[in-house]
Amino acid sequence: MNYPPNAPPPGGYGGPPPGGYGPPPGGYGPPPPAPGMGGYGQPMGGMGMMQPHAPFGVDPMTGMPFSDKSKMVAGLLQIFLGSFGAGRFYTGHMGLAIAQIAVTWLTCGVGAIWPVIDGIMMLTGKVPDAQGRPLRD
C-alpha cells in the first residue's frame, strides 16, 4: 500500500481524537463546595456562622463535632487528681472513674500509674468524651 508521504493512514490515525485533548469533563481538582459552605465542609463567613449541631467546631479528620469538654482540663485533672477519678468524671466516664479509684486505693497507690497514663492520653487527644466525640483544644 502506498500512501502519500505526509498523509495519515486510513482509519483516523494521526489526528486529535474526537472531542479534543482538553481537560476531563468535570475539570481537575475536587468538586466545588456546596452552596453556603466553604472549603473542607466549614461554613463560610468565618466566626460569624456556626453549625447548630457543632457549637465547638468539627474535627477535620473525622468530621465529628467536638465535645464541650476540653482535653487540657481533662488531662490535667486526670494527671493530678486521677487517683480520685477526676478526669474521667469530667469526661462523663463514671464507670472508669470508679474503677480507677478502686484500683488506686486497693493497690495502695501502685495502680496510680493508670490515671497518669490516661491523663497523658487525654492531653494527646486519644480519649473521647462519654458520647464518643473528640475533646476540643
PDB file of N, CA, C and O in Angstrom, residues 10-11 16 23-24 31 43 49-50 52 56 61 66 87 90-91 104-107 112 120 128-129 134 136:
ATOM      1  N   PRO A  10      -5.289   5.432   6.567  1.00  0.00           N
ATOM      2  CA  PRO A  10      -6.743   5.425   6.723  1.00  0.00           C
ATOM      3  C   PRO A  10      -7.138   4.854   8.084  1.00  0.00           C
ATOM      4  O   PRO A  10      -6.429   4.059   8.679  1.00  0.00           O
ATOM      5  N   GLY A  11      -8.239   5.291   8.607  1.00  0.00           N
ATOM      6  CA  GLY A  11      -8.722   4.807   9.892  1.00  0.00           C
ATOM      7  C   GLY A  11      -8.623   5.858  10.984  1.00  0.00           C
ATOM      8  O   GLY A  11      -8.963   5.624  12.125  1.00  0.00           O
ATOM      9  N   PRO A  16      -6.172  14.562  16.184  1.00  0.00           N
ATOM     10  CA  PRO A  16      -6.680  14.558  17.556  1.00  0.00           C
ATOM     11  C   PRO A  16      -7.948  13.721  17.661  1.00  0.00           C
ATOM     12  O   PRO A  16      -8.697  13.600  16.709  1.00  0.00           O
ATOM     13  N   PRO A  23      -9.308  19.364  29.180  1.00  0.00           N
ATOM     14  CA  PRO A  23      -9.433  18.729  30.495  1.00  0.00           C
ATOM     15  C   PRO A  23     -10.620  17.777  30.531  1.00  0.00           C
ATOM     16  O   PRO A  23     -11.500  17.830  29.677  1.00  0.00           O
ATOM     17  N   PRO A  24     -10.649  16.887  31.508  1.00  0.00           N
ATOM     18  CA  PRO A  24     -11.782  15.975  31.614  1.00  0.00           C
ATOM     19  C   PRO A  24     -13.088  16.757  31.800  1.00  0.00           C
ATOM     20  O   PRO A  24     -13.069  17.917  32.206  1.00  0.00           O
ATOM     21  N   PRO A  31     -14.411  18.694  43.739  1.00  0.00           N
ATOM     22  CA  PRO A  31     -15.630  19.384  43.302  1.00  0.00           C
ATOM     23  C   PRO A  31     -15.813  20.669  44.096  1.00  0.00           C
ATOM     24  O   PRO A  31     -15.299  20.802  45.209  1.00  0.00           O
ATOM     25  N   PRO A  43     -18.528  26.209  57.444  1.00  0.00           N
ATOM     26  CA  PRO A  43     -19.422  27.261  56.976  1.00  0.00           C
ATOM     27  C   PRO A  43     -18.636  28.485  56.554  1.00  0.00           C
ATOM     28  O   PRO A  43     -17.602  28.805  57.135  1.00  0.00           O
ATOM     29  N   MET A  49     -20.685  32.520  61.415  1.00  0.00           N
ATOM     30  CA  MET A  49     -21.663  31.455  61.218  1.00  0.00           C
ATOM     31  C   MET A  49     -21.194  30.197  61.932  1.00  0.00           C
ATOM     32  O   MET A  49     -20.061  29.787  61.794  1.00  0.00           O
ATOM     33  N   MET A  50     -22.080  29.603  62.706  1.00  0.00           N
ATOM     34  CA  MET A  50     -21.771  28.348  63.376  1.00  0.00           C
ATOM     35  C   MET A  50     -22.745  27.279  62.908  1.00  0.00           C
ATOM     36  O   MET A  50     -23.866  27.583  62.528  1.00  0.00           O
ATOM     37  N   PRO A  52     -25.271  24.551  63.916  1.00  0.00           N
ATOM     38  CA  PRO A  52     -26.038  24.346  65.147  1.00  0.00           C
ATOM     39  C   PRO A  52     -25.741  23.018  65.831  1.00  0.00           C
ATOM     40  O   PRO A  52     -25.811  22.919  67.042  1.00  0.00           O
ATOM     41  N   PHE A  56     -18.788  23.833  68.929  1.00  0.00           N
ATOM     42  CA  PHE A  56     -17.359  23.964  69.177  1.00  0.00           C
ATOM     43  C   PHE A  56     -16.537  23.572  67.952  1.00  0.00           C
ATOM     44  O   PHE A  56     -15.333  23.389  68.053  1.00  0.00           O
ATOM     45  N   MET A  61     -10.415  15.647  60.744  1.00  0.00           N
ATOM     46  CA  MET A  61     -10.026  14.286  60.367  1.00  0.00           C
ATOM     47  C   MET A  61     -11.227  13.342  60.302  1.00  0.00           C
ATOM     48  O   MET A  61     -11.326  12.539  59.394  1.00  0.00           O
ATOM     49  N   PHE A  66     -16.838  18.531  67.863  1.00  0.00           N
ATOM     50  CA  PHE A  66     -16.023  18.499  69.074  1.00  0.00           C
ATOM     51  C   PHE A  66     -16.904  18.491  70.311  1.00  0.00           C
ATOM     52  O   PHE A  66     -18.032  18.998  70.306  1.00  0.00           O
ATOM     53  N   GLY A  87     -10.533  13.236  86.155  1.00  0.00           N
ATOM     54  CA  GLY A  87     -10.558  13.442  84.708  1.00  0.00           C
ATOM     55  C   GLY A  87     -11.636  12.625  84.026  1.00  0.00           C
ATOM     56  O   GLY A  87     -12.293  13.082  83.098  1.00  0.00           O
ATOM     57  N   TYR A  90     -14.996  14.104  84.757  1.00  0.00           N
ATOM     58  CA  TYR A  90     -15.159  15.298  83.923  1.00  0.00           C
ATOM     59  C   TYR A  90     -15.628  14.937  82.513  1.00  0.00           C
ATOM     60  O   TYR A  90     -16.480  15.617  81.955  1.00  0.00           O
ATOM     61  N   THR A  91     -15.066  13.870  81.934  1.00  0.00           N
ATOM     62  CA  THR A  91     -15.452  13.497  80.566  1.00  0.00           C
ATOM     63  C   THR A  91     -16.727  12.662  80.514  1.00  0.00           C
ATOM     64  O   THR A  91     -17.216  12.377  79.433  1.00  0.00           O
ATOM     65  N   THR A 104      -6.537   2.282  92.333  1.00  0.00           N
ATOM     66  CA  THR A 104      -5.514   3.081  93.015  1.00  0.00           C
ATOM     67  C   THR A 104      -5.498   2.800  94.510  1.00  0.00           C
ATOM     68  O   THR A 104      -4.430   2.609  95.102  1.00  0.00           O
ATOM     69  N   TRP A 105      -6.652   2.757  95.123  1.00  0.00           N
ATOM     70  CA  TRP A 105      -6.700   2.603  96.578  1.00  0.00           C
ATOM     71  C   TRP A 105      -6.509   1.151  97.011  1.00  0.00           C
ATOM     72  O   TRP A 105      -5.901   0.892  98.051  1.00  0.00           O
ATOM     73  N   LEU A 106      -6.998   0.189  96.235  1.00  0.00           N
ATOM     74  CA  LEU A 106      -6.833  -1.215  96.617  1.00  0.00           C
ATOM     75  C   LEU A 106      -5.404  -1.728  96.426  1.00  0.00           C
ATOM     76  O   LEU A 106      -5.011  -2.714  97.048  1.00  0.00           O
ATOM     77  N   THR A 107      -4.634  -1.061  95.561  1.00  0.00           N
ATOM     78  CA  THR A 107      -3.238  -1.461  95.375  1.00  0.00           C
ATOM     79  C   THR A 107      -2.289  -0.574  96.174  1.00  0.00           C
ATOM     80  O   THR A 107      -1.076  -0.581  95.924  1.00  0.00           O
ATOM     81  N   ALA A 112      -1.802   3.873  90.668  1.00  0.00           N
ATOM     82  CA  ALA A 112      -1.924   5.281  90.264  1.00  0.00           C
ATOM     83  C   ALA A 112      -1.224   5.560  88.945  1.00  0.00           C
ATOM     84  O   ALA A 112      -1.387   6.652  88.394  1.00  0.00           O
ATOM     85  N   ILE A 120      -2.140  11.513  80.176  1.00  0.00           N
ATOM     86  CA  ILE A 120      -1.288  11.835  79.030  1.00  0.00           C
ATOM     87  C   ILE A 120      -2.020  11.530  77.736  1.00  0.00           C
ATOM     88  O   ILE A 120      -1.954  12.305  76.767  1.00  0.00           O
ATOM     89  N   PRO A 128     -11.914  10.067  73.802  1.00  0.00           N
ATOM     90  CA  PRO A 128     -13.126  10.860  73.536  1.00  0.00           C
ATOM     91  C   PRO A 128     -13.928  11.059  74.827  1.00  0.00           C
ATOM     92  O   PRO A 128     -13.635  10.479  75.862  1.00  0.00           O
ATOM     93  N   ASP A 129     -14.970  11.897  74.724  1.00  0.00           N
ATOM     94  CA  ASP A 129     -15.863  12.032  75.878  1.00  0.00           C
ATOM     95  C   ASP A 129     -16.839  10.861  75.910  1.00  0.00           C
ATOM     96  O   ASP A 129     -16.730   9.927  75.117  1.00  0.00           O
ATOM     97  N   PRO A 134     -14.614  13.783  70.005  1.00  0.00           N
ATOM     98  CA  PRO A 134     -13.252  14.144  70.403  1.00  0.00           C
ATOM     99  C   PRO A 134     -13.266  15.378  71.308  1.00  0.00           C
ATOM    100  O   PRO A 134     -14.087  16.278  71.131  1.00  0.00           O
ATOM    101  N   ARG A 136     -12.169  18.939  72.719  1.00  0.00           N
ATOM    102  CA  ARG A 136     -11.704  20.136  71.989  1.00  0.00           C
ATOM    103  C   ARG A 136     -10.405  20.628  72.590  1.00  0.00           C
ATOM    104  O   ARG A 136     -10.022  20.285  73.689  1.00  0.00           O
TER     105      ARG A 136
END
